[in-house]
mmCIF file of C-alpha atoms in Angstrom:
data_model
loop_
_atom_site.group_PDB
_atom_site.id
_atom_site.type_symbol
_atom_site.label_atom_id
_atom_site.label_comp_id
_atom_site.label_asym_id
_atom_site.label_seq_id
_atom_site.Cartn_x
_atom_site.Cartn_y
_atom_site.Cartn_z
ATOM 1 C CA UNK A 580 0.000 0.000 0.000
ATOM 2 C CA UNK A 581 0.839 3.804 0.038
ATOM 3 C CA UNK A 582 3.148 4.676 2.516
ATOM 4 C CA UNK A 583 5.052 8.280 3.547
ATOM 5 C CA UNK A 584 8.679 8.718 5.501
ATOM 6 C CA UNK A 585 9.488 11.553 7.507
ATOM 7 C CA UNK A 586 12.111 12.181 9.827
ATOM 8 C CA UNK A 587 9.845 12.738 13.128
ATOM 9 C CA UNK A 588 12.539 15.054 15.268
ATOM 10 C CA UNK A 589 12.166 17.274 17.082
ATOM 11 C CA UNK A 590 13.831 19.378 14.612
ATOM 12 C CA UNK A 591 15.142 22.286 16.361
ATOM 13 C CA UNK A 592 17.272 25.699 14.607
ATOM 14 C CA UNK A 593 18.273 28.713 15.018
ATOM 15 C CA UNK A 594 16.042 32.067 13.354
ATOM 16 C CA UNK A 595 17.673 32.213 9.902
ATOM 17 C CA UNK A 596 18.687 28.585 9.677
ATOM 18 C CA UNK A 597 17.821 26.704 6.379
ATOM 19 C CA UNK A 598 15.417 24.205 6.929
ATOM 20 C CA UNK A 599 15.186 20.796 5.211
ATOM 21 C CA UNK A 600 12.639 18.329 6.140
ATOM 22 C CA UNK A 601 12.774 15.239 3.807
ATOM 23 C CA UNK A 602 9.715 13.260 2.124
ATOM 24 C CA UNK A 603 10.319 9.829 0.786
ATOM 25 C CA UNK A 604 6.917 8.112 -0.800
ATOM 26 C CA UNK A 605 5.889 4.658 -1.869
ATOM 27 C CA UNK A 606 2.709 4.837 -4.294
ATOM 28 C CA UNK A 607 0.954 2.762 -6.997
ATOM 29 C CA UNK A 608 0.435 5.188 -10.188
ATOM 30 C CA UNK A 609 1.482 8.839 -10.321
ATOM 31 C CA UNK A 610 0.262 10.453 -6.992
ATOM 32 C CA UNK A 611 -0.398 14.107 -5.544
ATOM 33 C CA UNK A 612 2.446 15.350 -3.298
ATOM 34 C CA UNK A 613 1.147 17.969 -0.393
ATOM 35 C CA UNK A 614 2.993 19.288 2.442
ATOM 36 C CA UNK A 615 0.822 20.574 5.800
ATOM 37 C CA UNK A 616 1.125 22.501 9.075
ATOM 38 C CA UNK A 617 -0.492 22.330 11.998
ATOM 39 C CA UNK A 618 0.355 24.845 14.711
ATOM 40 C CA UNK A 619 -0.474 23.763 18.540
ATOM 41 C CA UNK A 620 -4.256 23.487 19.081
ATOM 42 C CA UNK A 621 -5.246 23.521 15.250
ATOM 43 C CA UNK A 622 -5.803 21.615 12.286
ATOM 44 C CA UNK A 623 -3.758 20.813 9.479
ATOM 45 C CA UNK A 624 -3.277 23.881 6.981
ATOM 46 C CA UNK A 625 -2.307 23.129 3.467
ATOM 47 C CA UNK A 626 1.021 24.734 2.845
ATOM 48 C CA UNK A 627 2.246 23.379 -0.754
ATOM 49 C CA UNK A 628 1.234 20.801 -3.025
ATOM 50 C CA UNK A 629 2.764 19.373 -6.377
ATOM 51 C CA UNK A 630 0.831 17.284 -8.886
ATOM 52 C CA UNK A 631 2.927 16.272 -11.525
ATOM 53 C CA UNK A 632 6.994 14.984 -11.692
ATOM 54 C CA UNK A 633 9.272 18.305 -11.484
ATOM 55 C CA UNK A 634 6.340 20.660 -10.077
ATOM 56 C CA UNK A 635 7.654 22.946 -7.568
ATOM 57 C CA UNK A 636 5.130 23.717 -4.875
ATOM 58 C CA UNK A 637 5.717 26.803 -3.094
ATOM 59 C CA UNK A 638 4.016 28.959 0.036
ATOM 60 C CA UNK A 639 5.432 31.347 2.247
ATOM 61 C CA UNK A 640 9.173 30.973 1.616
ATOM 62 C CA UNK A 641 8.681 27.258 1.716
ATOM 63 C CA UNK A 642 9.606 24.713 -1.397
ATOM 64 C CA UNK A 643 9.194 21.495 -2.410
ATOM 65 C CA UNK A 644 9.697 19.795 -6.188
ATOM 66 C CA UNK A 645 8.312 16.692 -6.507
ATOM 67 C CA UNK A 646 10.803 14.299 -7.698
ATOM 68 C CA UNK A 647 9.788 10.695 -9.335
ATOM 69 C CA UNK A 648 13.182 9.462 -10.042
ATOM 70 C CA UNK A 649 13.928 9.209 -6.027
ATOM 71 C CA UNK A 650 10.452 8.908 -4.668
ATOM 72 C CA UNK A 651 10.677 12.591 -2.613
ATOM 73 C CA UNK A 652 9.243 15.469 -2.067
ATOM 74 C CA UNK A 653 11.825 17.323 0.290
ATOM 75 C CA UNK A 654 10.416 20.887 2.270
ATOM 76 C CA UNK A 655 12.810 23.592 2.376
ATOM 77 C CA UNK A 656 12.949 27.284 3.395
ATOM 78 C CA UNK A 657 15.981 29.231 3.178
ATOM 79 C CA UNK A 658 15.713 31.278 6.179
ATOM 80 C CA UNK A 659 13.029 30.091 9.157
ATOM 81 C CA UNK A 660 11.775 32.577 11.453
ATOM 82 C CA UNK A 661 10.420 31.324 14.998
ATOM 83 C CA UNK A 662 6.714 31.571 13.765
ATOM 84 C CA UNK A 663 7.199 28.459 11.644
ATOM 85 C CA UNK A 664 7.315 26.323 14.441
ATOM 86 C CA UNK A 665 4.934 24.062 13.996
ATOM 87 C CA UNK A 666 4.571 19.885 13.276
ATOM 88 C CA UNK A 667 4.993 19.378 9.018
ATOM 89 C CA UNK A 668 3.325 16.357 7.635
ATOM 90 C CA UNK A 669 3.726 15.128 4.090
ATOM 91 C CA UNK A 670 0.932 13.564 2.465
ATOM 92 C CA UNK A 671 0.109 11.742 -0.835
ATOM 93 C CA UNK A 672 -2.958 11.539 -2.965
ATOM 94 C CA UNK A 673 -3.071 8.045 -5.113
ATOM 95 C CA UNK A 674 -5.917 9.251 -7.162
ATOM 96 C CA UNK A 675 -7.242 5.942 -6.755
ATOM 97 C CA UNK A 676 -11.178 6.369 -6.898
ATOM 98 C CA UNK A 677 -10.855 10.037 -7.718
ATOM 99 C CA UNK A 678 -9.120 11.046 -4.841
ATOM 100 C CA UNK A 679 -12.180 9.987 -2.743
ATOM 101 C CA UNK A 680 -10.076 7.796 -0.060
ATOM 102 C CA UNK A 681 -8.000 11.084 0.770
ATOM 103 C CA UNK A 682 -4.701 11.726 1.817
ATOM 104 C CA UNK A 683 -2.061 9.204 3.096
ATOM 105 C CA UNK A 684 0.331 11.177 6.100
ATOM 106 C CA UNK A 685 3.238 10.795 7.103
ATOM 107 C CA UNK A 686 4.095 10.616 11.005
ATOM 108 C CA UNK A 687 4.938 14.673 11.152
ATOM 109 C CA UNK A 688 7.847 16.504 12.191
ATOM 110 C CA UNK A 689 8.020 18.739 14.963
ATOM 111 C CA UNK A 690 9.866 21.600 13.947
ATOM 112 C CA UNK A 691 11.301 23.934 16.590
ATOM 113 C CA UNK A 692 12.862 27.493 16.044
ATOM 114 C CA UNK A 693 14.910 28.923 18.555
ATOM 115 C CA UNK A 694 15.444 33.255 18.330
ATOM 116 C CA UNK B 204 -10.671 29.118 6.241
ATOM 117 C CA UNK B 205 -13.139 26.355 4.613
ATOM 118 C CA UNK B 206 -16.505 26.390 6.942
ATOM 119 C CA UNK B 207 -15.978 23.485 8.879
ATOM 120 C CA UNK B 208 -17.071 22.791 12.339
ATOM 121 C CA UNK B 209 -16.451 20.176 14.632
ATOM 122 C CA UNK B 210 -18.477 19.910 18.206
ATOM 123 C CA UNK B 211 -17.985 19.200 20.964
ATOM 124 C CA UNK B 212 -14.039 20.606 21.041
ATOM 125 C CA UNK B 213 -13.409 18.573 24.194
ATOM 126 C CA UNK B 214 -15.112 15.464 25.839
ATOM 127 C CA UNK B 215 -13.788 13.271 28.204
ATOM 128 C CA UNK B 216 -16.167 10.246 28.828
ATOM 129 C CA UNK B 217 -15.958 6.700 30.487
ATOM 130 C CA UNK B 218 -14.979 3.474 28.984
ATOM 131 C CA UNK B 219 -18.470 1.628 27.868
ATOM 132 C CA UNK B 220 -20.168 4.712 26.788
ATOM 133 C CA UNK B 221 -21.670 5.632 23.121
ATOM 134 C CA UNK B 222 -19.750 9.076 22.393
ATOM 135 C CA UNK B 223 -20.857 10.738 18.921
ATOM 136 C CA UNK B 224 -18.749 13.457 17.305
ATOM 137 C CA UNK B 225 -20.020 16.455 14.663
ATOM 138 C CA UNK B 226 -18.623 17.709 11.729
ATOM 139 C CA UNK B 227 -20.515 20.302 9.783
ATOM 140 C CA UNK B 228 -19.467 22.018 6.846
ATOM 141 C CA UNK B 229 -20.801 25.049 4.543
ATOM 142 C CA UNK B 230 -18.498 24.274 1.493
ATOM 143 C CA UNK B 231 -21.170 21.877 -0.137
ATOM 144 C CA UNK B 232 -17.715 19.705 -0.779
ATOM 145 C CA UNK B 233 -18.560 16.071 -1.928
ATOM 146 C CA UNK B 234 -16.156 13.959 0.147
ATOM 147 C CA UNK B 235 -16.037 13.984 4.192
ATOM 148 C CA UNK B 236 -13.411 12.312 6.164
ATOM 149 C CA UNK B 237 -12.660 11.359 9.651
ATOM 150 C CA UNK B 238 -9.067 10.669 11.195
ATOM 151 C CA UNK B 239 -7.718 10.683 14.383
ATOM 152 C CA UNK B 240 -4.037 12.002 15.164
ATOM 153 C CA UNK B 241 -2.113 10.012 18.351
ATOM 154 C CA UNK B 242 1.680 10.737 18.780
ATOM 155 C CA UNK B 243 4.277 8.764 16.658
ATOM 156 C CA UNK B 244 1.021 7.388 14.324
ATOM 157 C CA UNK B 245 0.561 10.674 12.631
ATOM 158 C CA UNK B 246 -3.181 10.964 11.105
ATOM 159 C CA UNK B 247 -4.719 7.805 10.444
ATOM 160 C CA UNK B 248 -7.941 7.450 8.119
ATOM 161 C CA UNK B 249 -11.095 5.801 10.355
ATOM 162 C CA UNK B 250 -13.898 6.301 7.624
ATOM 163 C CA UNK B 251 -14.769 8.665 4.724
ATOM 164 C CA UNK B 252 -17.946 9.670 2.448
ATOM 165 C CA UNK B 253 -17.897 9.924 -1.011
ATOM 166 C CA UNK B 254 -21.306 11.430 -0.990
ATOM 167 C CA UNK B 255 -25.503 11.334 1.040
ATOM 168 C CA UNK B 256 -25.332 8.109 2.515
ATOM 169 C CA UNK B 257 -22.244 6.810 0.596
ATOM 170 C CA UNK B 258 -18.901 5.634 3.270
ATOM 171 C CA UNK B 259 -16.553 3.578 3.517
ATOM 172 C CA UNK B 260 -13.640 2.255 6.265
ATOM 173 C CA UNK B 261 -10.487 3.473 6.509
ATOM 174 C CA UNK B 262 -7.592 2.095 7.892
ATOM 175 C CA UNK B 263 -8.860 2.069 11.413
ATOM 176 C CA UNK B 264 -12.532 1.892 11.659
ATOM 177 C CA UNK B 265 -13.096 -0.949 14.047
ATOM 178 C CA UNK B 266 -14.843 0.097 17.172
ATOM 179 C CA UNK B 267 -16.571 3.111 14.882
ATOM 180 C CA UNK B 268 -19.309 4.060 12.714
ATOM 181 C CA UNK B 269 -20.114 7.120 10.578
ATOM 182 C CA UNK B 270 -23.186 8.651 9.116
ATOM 183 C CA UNK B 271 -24.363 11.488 6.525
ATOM 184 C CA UNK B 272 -27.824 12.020 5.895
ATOM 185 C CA UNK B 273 -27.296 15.254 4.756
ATOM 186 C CA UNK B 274 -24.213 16.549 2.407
ATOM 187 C CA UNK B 275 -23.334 19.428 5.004
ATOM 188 C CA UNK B 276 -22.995 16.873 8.300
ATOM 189 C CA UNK B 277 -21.036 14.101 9.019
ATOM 190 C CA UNK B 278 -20.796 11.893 12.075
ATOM 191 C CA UNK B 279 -18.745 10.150 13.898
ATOM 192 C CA UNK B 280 -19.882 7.354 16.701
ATOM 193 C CA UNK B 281 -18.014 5.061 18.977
ATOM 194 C CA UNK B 282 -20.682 2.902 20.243
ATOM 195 C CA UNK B 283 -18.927 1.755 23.124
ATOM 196 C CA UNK B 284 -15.629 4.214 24.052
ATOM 197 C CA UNK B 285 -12.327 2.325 25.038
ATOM 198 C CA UNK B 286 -9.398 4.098 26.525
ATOM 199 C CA UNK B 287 -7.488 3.063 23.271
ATOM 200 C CA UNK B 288 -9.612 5.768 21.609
ATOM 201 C CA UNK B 289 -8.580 8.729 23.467
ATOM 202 C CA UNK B 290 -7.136 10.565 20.830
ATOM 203 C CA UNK B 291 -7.424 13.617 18.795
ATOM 204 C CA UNK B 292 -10.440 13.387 15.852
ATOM 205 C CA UNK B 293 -10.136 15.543 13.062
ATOM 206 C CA UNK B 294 -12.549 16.043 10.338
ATOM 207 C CA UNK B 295 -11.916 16.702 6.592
ATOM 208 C CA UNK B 296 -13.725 17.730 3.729
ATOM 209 C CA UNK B 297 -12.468 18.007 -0.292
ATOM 210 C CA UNK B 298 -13.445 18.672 -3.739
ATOM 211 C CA UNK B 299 -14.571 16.086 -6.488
ATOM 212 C CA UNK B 300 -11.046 16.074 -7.834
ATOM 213 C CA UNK B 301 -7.894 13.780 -7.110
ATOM 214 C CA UNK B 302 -5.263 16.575 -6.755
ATOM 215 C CA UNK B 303 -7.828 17.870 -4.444
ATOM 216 C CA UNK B 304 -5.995 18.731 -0.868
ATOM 217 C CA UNK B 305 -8.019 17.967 1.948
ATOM 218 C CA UNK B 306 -9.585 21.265 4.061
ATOM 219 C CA UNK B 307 -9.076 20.342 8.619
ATOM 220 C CA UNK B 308 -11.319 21.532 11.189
ATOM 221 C CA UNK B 309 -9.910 21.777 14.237
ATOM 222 C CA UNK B 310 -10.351 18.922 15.946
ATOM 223 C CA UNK B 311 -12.109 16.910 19.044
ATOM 224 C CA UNK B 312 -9.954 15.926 21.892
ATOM 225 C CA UNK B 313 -11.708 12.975 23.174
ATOM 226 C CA UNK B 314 -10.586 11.446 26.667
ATOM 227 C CA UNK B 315 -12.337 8.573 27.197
ATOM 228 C CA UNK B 316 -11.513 6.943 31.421
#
């Protein structure tokens, strides 16, 4: 079945660090990439999404390009600011059945950002 | 934010008991969805609607049941509550497309004792 990988942390940096938080997928077909937050006491947020091999999704100084040749669909931002803490999941979309069986998540990475 | 509501926010209850959960949405979006979130599990699918009286189990259903009789509502019932579903419940709704992402409300902590 579809599956997601995540590094789970807690991630912790400094303000102004770059960020990485890698993706890896396993999927059947050609699936929808999406990257969410979800800040303490909230629901997920959609922050980018990718649809296609060699999209780029981007949102708020965050990136991700959805690569088919290694399965991933890394997040980056090139300078984090202590508002984006927060837990990042990465989720795929098999398009099996129209989408209608939703999203498969990853475990989420808590993501800490010290001033 | 997509008009979703879930009630109650918080319930704590005790083991044995039916406990029913709310999600209401204003989006007139086709599919529903519920998960629940637990640490080092991430989100895990429980059941989902595909339309009126159309669902279907997710990957953890057992020990729940779901119900829309109306496009706007969906619920979510644990007809007996164990301890093993205190957890965080989360509902979802999207669009009639497969690059659709999903829209959260935001959430029902359920303690169940």
């Amino acid at each position: 079945g579809d599956s997601v990988t995540q590094m789970e942390g807690p991630v912790t940096l400094s303000e102004e660090a770059f960020l990485t938080i890698n993706c890896t997928y396993t999927a059947t077909g050609y699936p929808s990439l999406f990257w969410y937050v979800q800040y303490p006491g909230e629901g997920l947020q959609l922050l980018l999404k990718a649809t296609k091999a060699d999209d780029k999704g981007s949102n708020k100084g965050f990136e991700a390009t959805y690569r088919k040749e290694t399965t991933s669909f890394h997040l980056e931002k090139g300078s984090v600011q202590v508002s984006d803490s927060a837990v990042y999941f990465c989720a795929l979309s098999d398009g099996v059945r129209g989408g209608a069986d939703g999203l498969t998540f990853g475990k989420g990475t808590h993501l800490i950002i010290q001033p | 934010d997509a008009g979703i509501t879930q009630s109650p926010r918080h319930k704590v209850t005790e083991t044995g008991t039916p406990v029913t959960l709310r999600c209401h949405q204003t989006e007139n979006h086709r599919y529903m969805y519920w998960y629940r979130q637990d640490p080092g599990h991430g989100l895990r699918l429980i059941h989902y609607s595909y339309g009126v009286k159309d669902t279907d189990k997710g990957e953890v259903s057992d020990g729940y049941s779901v119900s829309r009789s109306k496009t706007e509502d969906f619920l979510l019932t644990l007809e007996s509550a164990t301890s093993s579903q205190t957890s965080v419940y989360f509902c979802a709704i999207s669009e009639s497309r497969p690059d659709s992402p999903l829209h959260f409300g935001n959430g029902t902590r359920l303690t169940v004792t």
